[in-house]
Amino acid sequence: MVLQKRLDYGFNGFQVPVTPRAPRSARRRSAINKRVEDNSMGAFDLLATVAGKLLLEGESSPASSHTSTGKEKCTIINESCSLKVEPSDQGSCDRKFFVSDNISQGHNQSCSLKESPVHQNESHSVMTTSNCSERFVSDMLVGEKCKNEIGSFTSKIQAGASVYRESGECKLDGEAKVIVKDETNKRGKVLIGSGADMCSLEDPMVWEGEPPALVSSDSSTKVPVCVDRIPQKSIPVSRDDVKVVSRDDDENSSGCTHPSTTTRYLRTAPRIGDRRIRKILASKYWKVAPKLKDEAHSNSYMRPIYNGRKNGYKRQRSQMNMPFKKRKIFDRSTVLKSNGGISSESFFDSGEKGITGNAPASCSKMQGAKAISSSVAGQHSSFKSRNSHVKLRIKSFRVPELFIEIPETATVGSLKKTVMDAVTAVLGGGLCVGVLLQGKKVRDDTKTLLQTGISQDDQLDSLGFTLEPNPSHIPTPLCSEDSPRMLPCDILQPLTRYPPDPTSETSLEPHMAALGSFIESDHDSAPSPTDTSADKSTTDSKALVVVPEMSAEALAVVPGNRKSKRFDIGQRRIRRPFSVSEVEALVQAVEKLGTGRWRDVKIRAFENAKHRTYVDLKDKWKTLVHTARISPQQRRGEPVPQELLDRVLTAHAYWSQQQAKQQLKHPESCVLV
DNA sequence: CTTAGGG
DNA sequence: CCCTAAG
């Protein structure tokens, strides 16, 4: 029973700076450039480059924030509740992004759409020019096709001359540049300036391959076609809504026992510990797909998947020992600076009726909103540099719609954090990058930029990138020893869907009512492993829960990874001393289950303490035993009641004996109790 | 993925 | 807490 009133916020999308945080030296410009080897690279390489960029941005980030205390650099605007994710310039801020109001974005505002609660399950696409002078809103097909495109967001990309103006252009937003060599095309279209005053000198289109079926001038027709071509199953999820309930206090985490608001995603398998996720994400190297001759004829939108997950666990610090192969890959995604400039413009407008871009989210309750992230494409200008590189600058990406539910009594700080978590979860999770050319999705990753026409000056105008929920849940193409296998998105596993059941909001309750488990935060009054009180879950003001959406279309899109994985990347977990109550629970569980069944212990007593993995419990037991054996004077930290330590020794002795007995009886078989 | 142990 | 070998 939820006693607290909640405020629901539906965020259709966030504009996310591509480069949340550039090196100090480069931060001023906030631009990051990427250089891609040559023109022969396949489209996938381009994707990997772009996507890799995104991931890389987050990896070096010092982790953050579980214990964030709402100091995030965020601001909330009253009326529209429009939030914007922006790169954080604050040195002390660990985060890459921060949420702030988007109201001030004048140019964006002009593009915003009015809210329209109705037809929320329809998806639309909006195309705008940088100055928003144009706006195309076209209804996209509703239904299957529509779903496919849902959740994707497009970045606006513009290629421009190296002479782009730094002023007035790239202020807050980070930018990413993609530089691709293009040996053949010398003809150039130069885009000067940015935003409203950008202009370009066009060249006649010259297609090497098949010309695009669309006319770039008319966006209204572009989009539908684009959608049309999206494989039905490529994006199994129709929305990115996430309902998050956060604690109503700001969580000035006392010590480490109050992990603070944490987002919990349905898709999460209880058994999967943070650790694994973190590890997977830790491997931030995007492997650029090798030439895939075999797949050359495939039309499918390909994406790489990898076999060995173990390889993906490699952490940053392991890089030095990384095989050359890996390092090479890593190097390849290394960000290079470029003096070349380009202009682009951020895209913020969303096609979503109602919840949109700027004034979006509206403070209104978005209950059951079927908001669907719309795909946004932008106008692009291009420029061909002499060195035959195609230079692109991606100013920003939009994050798919988020759905947040938070208690009325929550503090602004916690709201910020909640949003932050949701956003970072999306960012940190698996995202696919899609390439749009002339509004058409380029699915054949094996084609070269040249072949697809991406390297064509004219085409650069209509080149766009989209970030889409990764259908595979796999934290996107990460480093792997094995060569990536390319598989069409179509056959990838769809994300777990939320039950269509409108009452599903309560379906999560069971998760919260674990046997005397610790709910995310530990309290001194923590329950003993035996008192199974379901009441605890009812108090959802304590923990974060992702509440499923009502509509059948409402699907969990937030990439499987919970909370801000990105920040965890490469980061050692924060130390969280076990509280006495936790020790109590541990001891009790071990007394019952014995040593050697840590997973069971975890499930039994720490089911909801997500930060405690069974390995942690095992380690803790180990230290407990050690602690119990040493003199009280030598012990450190919060003193553990001698009574508990005695039980530890007793239990340890008992189970050790049991184990020994089993060994004698069945030396071969495993120990079962 | 789990365990078990060393670091 | 991390990392890894083993199963």
XYZ file of C-alpha atoms (C1' of nucleotides) in Angstrom:
687
model
C 0.000 0.000 0.000
C 1.497 3.166 -1.074
C 0.725 5.919 1.215
C 2.801 8.462 -0.380
C 1.642 10.541 -3.122
C 3.864 10.476 -6.006
C 4.815 12.798 -8.666
C 5.268 11.302 -11.959
C 7.406 12.808 -14.532
C 7.528 11.697 -18.007
C 10.537 12.689 -19.878
C 10.329 12.239 -23.461
C 13.926 12.681 -23.871
C 16.974 14.396 -22.784
C 19.446 16.037 -24.806
C 22.656 14.525 -23.941
C 25.931 16.048 -24.659
C 28.038 13.691 -26.490
C 31.075 14.553 -24.604
C 30.055 14.934 -21.077
C 33.410 15.797 -19.960
C 36.349 16.588 -22.006
C 39.817 16.825 -20.698
C 40.397 20.002 -18.912
C 42.425 21.312 -21.725
C 39.794 20.596 -24.199
C 36.863 21.154 -22.022
C 36.517 24.653 -22.991
C 35.472 23.720 -26.345
C 33.914 20.619 -25.142
C 34.515 18.986 -28.369
C 35.862 15.624 -28.981
C 36.919 14.364 -32.237
C 37.184 10.999 -33.534
C 39.185 9.922 -36.389
C 38.331 6.985 -38.341
C 40.939 5.331 -40.329
C 39.752 5.564 -43.785
C 36.983 5.699 -46.103
C 36.845 2.027 -46.517
C 35.528 1.483 -43.128
C 32.173 -0.031 -43.056
C 29.161 1.632 -41.711
C 29.463 -0.451 -38.681
C 32.844 0.897 -38.000
C 31.319 4.230 -38.009
C 28.719 3.085 -35.607
C 31.261 1.579 -33.372
C 33.213 4.714 -33.478
C 30.328 6.802 -32.492
C 29.040 4.461 -29.912
C 32.437 3.807 -28.572
C 32.812 7.411 -28.088
C 29.807 7.537 -25.959
C 30.992 4.782 -23.796
C 34.418 6.067 -23.499
C 33.141 9.234 -22.195
C 31.858 7.633 -19.185
C 34.573 5.270 -18.399
C 37.090 7.542 -16.980
C 34.601 9.144 -14.846
C 35.292 8.711 -11.259
C 32.450 6.990 -10.004
C 29.916 8.523 -8.257
C 27.296 8.349 -6.729
C 25.398 6.215 -4.931
C 26.056 8.362 -2.070
C 25.315 11.394 -3.891
C 23.593 13.751 -1.690
C 21.665 15.705 -4.082
C 24.412 18.067 -4.757
C 24.151 17.323 -8.314
C 24.424 20.133 -10.585
C 20.869 20.259 -11.472
C 18.141 22.678 -11.563
C 14.546 22.243 -12.042
C 12.229 24.515 -13.711
C 8.925 25.000 -12.185
C 6.478 25.318 -14.914
C 7.640 22.910 -17.422
C 9.811 20.777 -15.319
C 11.986 20.546 -18.242
C 15.220 18.953 -17.452
C 18.261 18.803 -19.452
C 21.294 16.739 -19.144
C 24.382 18.674 -19.545
C 28.012 18.106 -19.184
C 29.324 19.000 -15.886
C 32.075 21.462 -15.818
C 32.462 21.434 -12.199
C 35.714 19.876 -11.401
C 34.564 18.506 -8.156
C 31.669 16.871 -9.722
C 32.314 13.340 -10.609
C 29.461 13.084 -12.864
C 29.578 13.503 -16.438
C 26.212 14.906 -16.705
C 23.987 16.895 -14.681
C 20.452 17.714 -15.103
C 19.347 21.173 -15.520
C 16.461 23.004 -16.848
C 16.153 23.345 -20.443
C 13.933 26.274 -20.436
C 16.550 28.711 -21.231
C 17.275 27.046 -24.431
C 15.685 29.528 -26.615
C 16.179 27.841 -29.854
C 14.878 24.705 -28.482
C 11.869 26.227 -27.140
C 10.815 27.406 -30.412
C 10.765 23.868 -31.495
C 8.941 22.435 -28.657
C 5.675 20.868 -29.186
C 2.727 21.410 -27.129
C 1.713 18.823 -24.821
C -0.976 16.612 -25.905
C -1.959 13.924 -23.555
C -3.877 12.237 -26.201
C -2.415 9.971 -28.766
C 0.510 9.415 -26.682
C 0.988 6.059 -28.060
C 1.615 7.429 -31.404
C 4.992 8.194 -32.427
C 6.135 11.044 -34.440
C 9.195 12.312 -35.874
C 10.353 15.761 -35.928
C 12.822 17.236 -38.132
C 14.129 20.612 -37.678
C 16.801 22.717 -38.943
C 19.189 24.202 -36.608
C 17.336 27.354 -36.323
C 14.108 25.607 -35.955
C 12.741 27.408 -38.845
C 11.425 24.240 -40.078
C 9.719 21.581 -38.305
C 8.305 18.486 -39.628
C 6.113 16.422 -37.613
C 4.964 13.405 -39.264
C 2.973 10.743 -37.785
C 4.741 7.605 -37.960
C 3.034 4.430 -38.412
C 1.468 3.331 -35.307
C 1.926 -0.206 -34.428
C 4.673 -2.542 -35.036
C 6.697 -0.434 -37.251
C 6.309 2.353 -34.975
C 7.538 0.454 -32.069
C 10.672 -0.258 -33.785
C 11.654 3.236 -33.971
C 10.568 4.016 -30.575
C 13.098 4.732 -28.081
C 15.569 5.822 -30.510
C 16.723 9.250 -30.580
C 18.591 10.983 -33.097
C 21.352 13.297 -32.902
C 21.729 16.013 -35.181
C 24.827 16.054 -37.046
C 26.334 18.535 -39.188
C 29.470 18.439 -40.963
C 31.220 21.572 -41.606
C 34.335 23.265 -42.560
C 37.255 23.381 -40.338
C 36.542 26.931 -39.872
C 33.756 26.570 -37.580
C 33.251 29.221 -35.121
C 33.726 28.386 -31.613
C 31.803 31.213 -30.274
C 28.184 31.000 -29.765
C 28.219 27.578 -31.021
C 29.375 24.989 -28.699
C 28.832 26.369 -25.380
C 27.520 23.959 -22.966
C 26.878 20.980 -24.952
C 29.602 18.621 -25.591
C 30.243 17.583 -29.017
C 31.696 14.697 -30.743
C 33.276 14.706 -34.012
C 33.567 11.941 -36.343
C 36.142 12.341 -38.883
C 36.235 10.015 -41.719
C 38.625 10.063 -44.472
C 37.345 10.317 -47.864
C 39.924 9.973 -50.465
C 37.744 10.388 -53.387
C 35.496 13.156 -52.722
C 37.095 16.452 -52.939
C 34.133 18.399 -53.799
C 33.064 20.202 -50.844
C 30.109 21.690 -49.434
C 30.998 24.098 -46.858
C 28.951 24.801 -43.953
C 29.792 27.925 -42.259
C 28.745 28.909 -38.912
C 26.083 27.180 -37.093
C 22.674 27.467 -35.778
C 20.534 29.926 -37.496
C 23.155 31.459 -39.563
C 24.526 28.459 -41.114
C 24.719 28.241 -44.775
C 26.085 25.835 -47.181
C 27.204 25.577 -50.680
C 25.737 22.602 -52.184
C 26.979 20.327 -54.751
C 24.977 18.100 -56.909
C 24.470 14.731 -55.485
C 26.725 12.103 -56.676
C 25.917 8.641 -55.698
C 28.185 5.803 -56.142
C 25.760 3.279 -55.079
C 22.081 3.299 -55.037
C 20.683 6.684 -54.540
C 18.530 7.273 -51.574
C 14.923 6.704 -52.149
C 14.039 9.784 -50.320
C 14.089 13.366 -51.074
C 15.924 15.270 -48.549
C 14.055 18.402 -48.995
C 10.879 17.056 -47.745
C 11.302 15.734 -44.338
C 7.769 14.860 -43.947
C 8.196 12.011 -46.239
C 11.544 11.059 -45.042
C 10.688 9.914 -41.712
C 7.966 7.524 -42.546
C 10.119 5.827 -45.000
C 12.807 5.591 -42.516
C 10.591 3.932 -40.113
C 9.260 1.738 -42.688
C 12.513 0.140 -43.154
C 13.260 -0.625 -39.683
C 13.163 -4.284 -39.024
C 10.244 -5.123 -36.946
C 12.207 -6.766 -34.330
C 15.171 -4.634 -34.357
C 13.890 -2.634 -31.520
C 11.636 -4.817 -29.544
C 10.913 -2.224 -27.065
C 8.505 0.429 -27.651
C 9.349 2.798 -24.991
C 11.890 3.752 -22.523
C 9.682 4.711 -19.784
C 10.870 3.942 -16.430
C 9.072 4.620 -13.357
C 11.259 5.269 -10.499
C 10.328 5.716 -6.972
C 12.855 7.275 -4.847
C 13.276 7.799 -1.263
C 11.913 10.975 -0.046
C 14.938 12.098 1.731
C 18.112 13.254 0.342
C 20.135 10.462 1.645
C 22.977 12.002 3.312
C 24.301 8.622 3.497
C 25.529 8.090 6.911
C 28.584 6.138 6.480
C 27.918 3.832 3.720
C 24.852 2.230 4.898
C 22.479 4.255 2.917
C 23.204 3.592 -0.615
C 20.662 6.163 -1.366
C 18.316 6.056 -4.148
C 18.916 3.339 -6.443
C 17.076 2.492 -9.483
C 15.836 -0.913 -9.825
C 14.965 -2.341 -13.079
C 12.639 -5.094 -13.646
C 14.774 -6.795 -16.065
C 17.350 -7.243 -13.488
C 17.947 -10.763 -12.595
C 18.253 -11.020 -8.873
C 21.223 -13.151 -9.211
C 23.164 -10.854 -11.249
C 25.232 -8.783 -9.015
C 26.323 -5.310 -9.568
C 29.673 -6.641 -9.973
C 29.040 -8.448 -13.069
C 27.336 -5.638 -14.656
C 30.046 -3.359 -13.696
C 32.581 -5.634 -15.041
C 30.917 -5.971 -18.286
C 30.666 -2.318 -18.576
C 34.147 -1.963 -17.482
C 35.267 -3.203 -20.739
C 34.770 -0.081 -22.523
C 36.647 -0.902 -25.541
C 34.538 -1.064 -28.497
C 35.707 -3.466 -30.866
C 35.539 -2.235 -34.285
C 34.115 -4.807 -36.466
C 36.550 -6.306 -38.813
C 35.746 -6.466 -42.394
C 32.950 -8.815 -42.698
C 33.193 -10.185 -46.093
C 30.832 -12.932 -45.337
C 28.199 -10.541 -44.454
C 28.773 -8.304 -47.290
C 25.506 -9.085 -48.844
C 23.407 -8.860 -45.875
C 20.908 -6.131 -45.718
C 20.300 -6.601 -42.136
C 21.220 -4.107 -39.662
C 24.098 -5.772 -38.096
C 25.385 -5.532 -34.717
C 28.146 -7.411 -33.108
C 27.784 -9.771 -30.293
C 30.482 -11.581 -28.589
C 31.000 -14.959 -27.271
C 33.350 -14.733 -24.445
C 31.927 -12.638 -21.771
C 34.877 -13.227 -19.662
C 36.908 -11.234 -21.971
C 34.588 -8.453 -21.506
C 35.407 -8.282 -17.906
C 38.745 -6.847 -18.437
C 39.095 -3.734 -16.590
C 40.745 -0.599 -17.321
C 43.770 -1.256 -15.376
C 44.225 -4.459 -17.156
C 44.723 -2.671 -20.292
C 48.393 -2.583 -20.041
C 48.444 -6.288 -20.115
C 45.950 -6.368 -22.770
C 46.865 -8.315 -25.796
C 47.896 -6.256 -28.656
C 44.725 -7.047 -30.394
C 42.689 -5.430 -27.762
C 44.891 -2.532 -27.325
C 44.740 -1.839 -30.903
C 41.068 -1.734 -30.731
C 41.184 0.533 -27.849
C 43.534 2.830 -29.515
C 41.325 2.990 -32.372
C 38.625 4.468 -30.389
C 40.901 6.866 -28.794
C 39.654 10.298 -29.014
C 41.698 12.595 -31.008
C 41.529 16.230 -31.025
C 40.904 18.011 -34.129
C 41.182 21.516 -35.076
C 38.749 21.046 -37.765
C 35.472 22.412 -36.926
C 32.042 21.821 -37.932
C 28.884 23.229 -36.965
C 25.919 21.506 -35.838
C 23.036 22.093 -33.769
C 21.516 20.324 -31.045
C 18.333 18.672 -31.474
C 16.009 18.765 -28.777
C 12.688 18.788 -30.183
C 10.828 15.649 -29.934
C 8.133 14.349 -32.012
C 6.294 13.084 -29.105
C 3.019 14.695 -28.875
C 2.976 16.351 -25.683
C 5.881 15.331 -23.815
C 8.618 16.902 -25.501
C 11.846 18.348 -25.788
C 11.733 21.446 -23.958
C 8.819 22.022 -22.101
C 8.327 18.574 -22.009
C 7.943 16.372 -19.334
C 5.548 18.604 -17.799
C 5.003 18.162 -14.195
C 1.771 16.570 -14.828
C 1.370 13.045 -13.900
C 2.162 10.852 -16.710
C 0.357 7.910 -15.493
C 0.101 5.360 -18.092
C 1.447 7.602 -20.644
C 2.310 5.668 -23.649
C 4.790 8.137 -24.656
C 7.009 6.826 -27.237
C 10.284 8.228 -27.959
C 10.211 9.618 -31.298
C 12.931 9.640 -33.685
C 14.351 12.913 -34.458
C 16.338 13.632 -37.427
C 18.072 16.730 -38.260
C 19.339 18.697 -41.065
C 22.917 18.385 -41.666
C 25.434 20.238 -43.482
C 28.575 18.823 -44.600
C 31.985 19.643 -45.576
C 34.607 17.657 -47.199
C 38.016 18.392 -46.024
C 40.915 18.160 -48.310
C 42.405 15.246 -46.587
C 39.420 13.322 -47.701
C 37.990 12.870 -44.319
C 34.408 13.312 -43.668
C 34.038 15.443 -40.671
C 31.029 15.242 -38.600
C 30.182 16.814 -35.431
C 27.558 15.307 -33.278
C 26.564 17.873 -30.921
C 24.228 15.927 -28.838
C 22.114 12.917 -28.553
C 18.770 12.634 -27.119
C 18.041 10.131 -24.493
C 14.917 8.129 -24.877
C 11.986 8.991 -22.809
C 12.164 8.310 -19.179
C 9.390 7.865 -16.811
C 9.946 8.776 -13.289
C 7.811 8.486 -10.303
C 8.875 10.072 -7.140
C 7.221 10.873 -3.874
C 5.927 14.329 -3.441
C 7.941 14.691 -0.378
C 11.119 13.876 -2.101
C 13.632 16.588 -2.138
C 14.707 18.325 -5.200
C 18.034 16.782 -4.712
C 16.648 13.348 -4.766
C 14.635 14.156 -7.802
C 17.743 15.226 -9.533
C 19.445 12.145 -8.498
C 16.601 10.028 -9.581
C 16.598 11.574 -12.954
C 20.284 11.309 -13.045
C 20.188 7.673 -12.272
C 17.607 7.019 -14.853
C 19.508 8.884 -17.446
C 22.776 7.337 -16.662
C 21.195 3.980 -16.626
C 20.103 4.553 -20.121
C 23.408 5.874 -21.155
C 25.355 3.252 -19.427
C 23.243 0.522 -20.740
C 23.362 -0.996 -24.047
C 22.741 1.379 -26.755
C 22.896 0.863 -30.380
C 23.885 3.514 -32.731
C 21.987 3.742 -35.866
C 22.878 5.697 -38.888
C 20.334 7.554 -40.829
C 20.944 8.804 -44.238
C 18.319 10.822 -45.850
C 16.072 9.680 -43.134
C 16.719 6.180 -44.180
C 18.310 3.813 -41.858
C 21.522 2.414 -43.056
C 21.475 -1.104 -41.910
C 24.224 -2.718 -43.747
C 27.137 -2.200 -41.513
C 29.495 -3.647 -43.952
C 29.113 -1.015 -46.508
C 31.642 1.657 -46.622
C 30.857 5.223 -46.161
C 31.657 5.650 -49.730
C 29.238 3.019 -50.801
C 26.453 4.242 -48.716
C 27.039 7.719 -49.780
C 27.829 8.898 -46.342
C 30.991 10.326 -47.584
C 29.141 12.302 -50.129
C 28.951 15.866 -49.301
C 25.366 16.069 -50.089
C 24.530 13.142 -48.016
C 26.183 14.471 -45.014
C 23.414 16.901 -44.908
C 21.039 14.213 -44.099
C 23.246 12.072 -42.047
C 22.011 11.330 -38.644
C 22.802 9.079 -35.791
C 20.416 7.531 -33.439
C 20.869 5.951 -30.129
C 18.561 3.121 -29.651
C 17.907 0.798 -26.827
C 20.048 -2.150 -27.310
C 17.714 -4.974 -28.023
C 20.119 -7.538 -26.877
C 20.513 -6.245 -23.432
C 24.084 -7.042 -23.966
C 25.930 -4.021 -22.839
C 26.739 -3.209 -26.317
C 29.714 -4.289 -28.233
C 32.485 -4.412 -25.824
C 35.894 -5.696 -25.946
C 36.237 -9.294 -26.626
C 38.852 -11.678 -27.599
C 36.738 -13.349 -30.100
C 35.866 -11.828 -33.289
C 32.510 -10.372 -33.066
C 29.867 -12.186 -34.861
C 27.496 -10.099 -36.696
C 23.911 -10.778 -36.292
C 20.955 -8.971 -37.553
C 19.177 -7.143 -34.878
C 16.126 -8.976 -35.893
C 17.127 -12.108 -34.241
C 18.284 -10.607 -31.100
C 16.517 -11.267 -27.937
C 13.913 -8.751 -27.126
C 14.059 -7.021 -23.862
C 12.022 -8.248 -21.084
C 8.674 -6.740 -21.223
C 6.761 -5.426 -18.436
C 3.580 -7.183 -17.817
C 0.787 -5.374 -19.477
C -1.187 -5.751 -16.389
C -2.206 -2.327 -15.203
C -1.821 -3.421 -11.687
C 1.620 -4.527 -12.340
C 2.842 -1.768 -10.217
C 2.439 -4.087 -7.382
C 4.065 -6.886 -9.145
C 7.329 -5.725 -7.898
C 6.412 -5.925 -4.366
C 7.651 -9.423 -3.994
C 11.059 -8.178 -4.762
C 10.897 -5.871 -1.937
C 9.690 -8.409 0.448
C 12.563 -10.643 0.693
C 13.022 -12.774 3.678
C 14.322 -10.419 6.185
C 16.592 -9.204 3.588
C 18.145 -5.883 3.708
C 16.585 -3.380 1.632
C 19.037 -1.321 -0.157
C 19.799 0.636 2.902
C 20.778 -0.933 6.074
C 19.225 0.176 9.211
C 20.339 -0.600 12.618
C 16.973 -1.992 13.119
C 17.521 -4.244 10.249
C 15.371 -7.255 10.302
C 16.751 -10.460 11.438
C 16.974 -13.048 8.797
C 13.898 -14.624 10.095
C 11.357 -11.973 10.356
C 9.815 -12.048 7.027
C 7.844 -8.963 7.016
C 6.241 -8.037 3.830
C 5.384 -4.777 5.409
C 8.779 -3.602 4.622
C 8.067 -3.542 1.018
C 5.172 -1.601 1.273
C 7.194 1.284 2.393
C 8.383 2.108 -0.978
C 9.617 5.390 0.151
C 12.662 3.547 1.167
C 13.737 1.904 -1.908
C 13.659 2.588 -5.497
C 11.537 0.515 -7.621
C 10.918 0.591 -11.222
C 7.292 0.515 -11.724
C 6.095 -1.035 -14.868
C 4.020 0.948 -17.142
C 0.413 0.245 -17.653
C 0.066 -0.076 -21.290
C 0.919 -3.192 -23.052
C 3.257 -1.247 -25.170
C 4.963 0.022 -22.183
C 8.142 -1.795 -22.216
C 11.183 -1.606 -20.190
C 13.696 0.043 -22.236
C 16.165 1.153 -19.806
C 18.958 -1.027 -20.763
C 19.248 -3.752 -18.331
C 21.911 -2.178 -16.373
C 20.670 -0.645 -13.296
C 21.543 2.734 -12.168
C 24.586 4.504 -13.221
C 26.797 1.791 -14.364
C 28.726 4.226 -16.277
C 30.045 5.735 -13.216
C 31.041 2.456 -11.852
C 33.122 1.625 -14.742
C 36.616 0.894 -13.804
C 35.888 1.985 -10.358
C 36.503 0.077 -7.264
C 33.349 -0.331 -5.342
C 32.990 1.880 -2.428
C 33.696 0.292 0.837
C 30.631 -0.482 2.790
C 31.358 -1.835 6.168
C 28.919 -4.378 7.367
C 26.649 -3.116 10.024
C 26.036 -5.141 13.099
C 22.632 -5.997 11.870
C 24.043 -7.241 8.668
C 26.508 -9.338 10.507
C 23.679 -10.649 12.534
C 21.820 -11.619 9.441
C 24.866 -13.167 7.937
C 25.634 -15.193 10.977
C 22.138 -16.407 11.217
C 22.032 -17.413 7.613
C 25.306 -19.217 7.815
C 24.273 -20.991 10.934
C 21.381 -22.286 8.995
C 22.916 -22.935 5.640
C 26.480 -23.439 6.447
C 29.522 -22.132 4.718
C 29.923 -22.862 1.129
C 26.502 -21.890 0.080
C 27.003 -18.223 -0.295
C 24.586 -17.797 -3.018
C 21.888 -19.188 -0.868
C 22.979 -17.039 1.986
C 22.775 -14.081 -0.248
C 19.318 -14.937 -1.375
C 18.158 -15.710 2.035
C 19.435 -12.774 3.924
C 20.627 -10.209 1.502
C 18.324 -10.535 -1.357
C 17.608 -6.894 -1.489
C 20.959 -5.655 -0.514
C 22.107 -5.352 -4.007
C 25.469 -4.118 -3.069
C 26.236 -7.308 -1.212
C 27.220 -10.054 -3.501
C 27.649 -13.560 -2.369
C 31.318 -13.070 -2.724
C 31.065 -10.160 -0.383
C 29.262 -12.306 2.096
C 31.807 -14.978 1.794
C 34.553 -12.484 2.325
C 32.799 -11.014 5.249
C 32.450 -14.361 6.836
C 36.087 -14.905 6.323
C 36.926 -11.709 8.076
C 34.437 -12.416 10.773
C 36.110 -15.639 11.561
C 39.378 -13.887 11.627
C 38.031 -11.136 13.775
C 36.590 -13.574 16.204
C 39.956 -15.154 16.638
C 41.936 -12.087 17.313
C 41.920 -10.110 20.471
C 39.348 -7.376 20.818
C 42.149 -4.868 20.912
C 43.195 -5.736 17.450
C 39.788 -5.334 15.990
C 38.881 -2.294 14.093
C 35.815 -0.664 12.865
C 32.437 -0.912 14.352
C 32.731 -3.422 17.144
C 30.846 -6.573 16.579
C 29.137 -7.927 19.643
C 31.136 -10.700 21.149
C 28.036 -12.763 21.153
C 27.958 -12.683 17.426
C 31.589 -13.475 17.132
C 31.116 -16.432 19.323
C 28.388 -17.662 17.116
C 30.649 -17.151 14.174
C 33.267 -19.381 15.642
C 30.734 -21.921 16.636
C 29.100 -22.015 13.287
C 32.388 -22.035 11.518
C 33.604 -24.921 13.572
C 30.415 -26.800 13.093
C 30.292 -26.435 9.362
C 33.915 -27.114 8.959
C 33.353 -30.323 10.742
C 30.381 -31.143 8.617
C 32.375 -30.526 5.573
C 35.094 -32.779 6.815
C 32.622 -35.508 7.505
C 31.198 -35.275 4.085
C 34.617 -35.437 2.682
C 35.186 -38.696 4.405
C 31.943 -40.187 3.342
C 31.905 -39.065 -0.191
C 35.238 -37.717 -1.175
C 34.011 -37.250 -4.677
C 30.582 -35.904 -4.292
C 29.794 -32.470 -3.351
C 28.681 -31.486 0.017
C 24.995 -31.271 0.380
C 23.294 -30.472 3.571
C 27.586 -18.641 -12.508
C 29.505 -20.239 -7.997
C 33.060 -21.452 -4.875
C 37.243 -21.063 -2.685
C 41.293 -18.658 -1.679
C 44.966 -15.565 -2.207
C 46.000 -10.595 -2.635
C 37.112 -5.493 -1.990
C 39.424 -7.482 -6.055
C 40.939 -11.191 -8.958
C 41.132 -15.813 -10.562
C 41.313 -20.576 -10.913
C 38.165 -24.364 -10.915
C 34.154 -26.823 -11.408
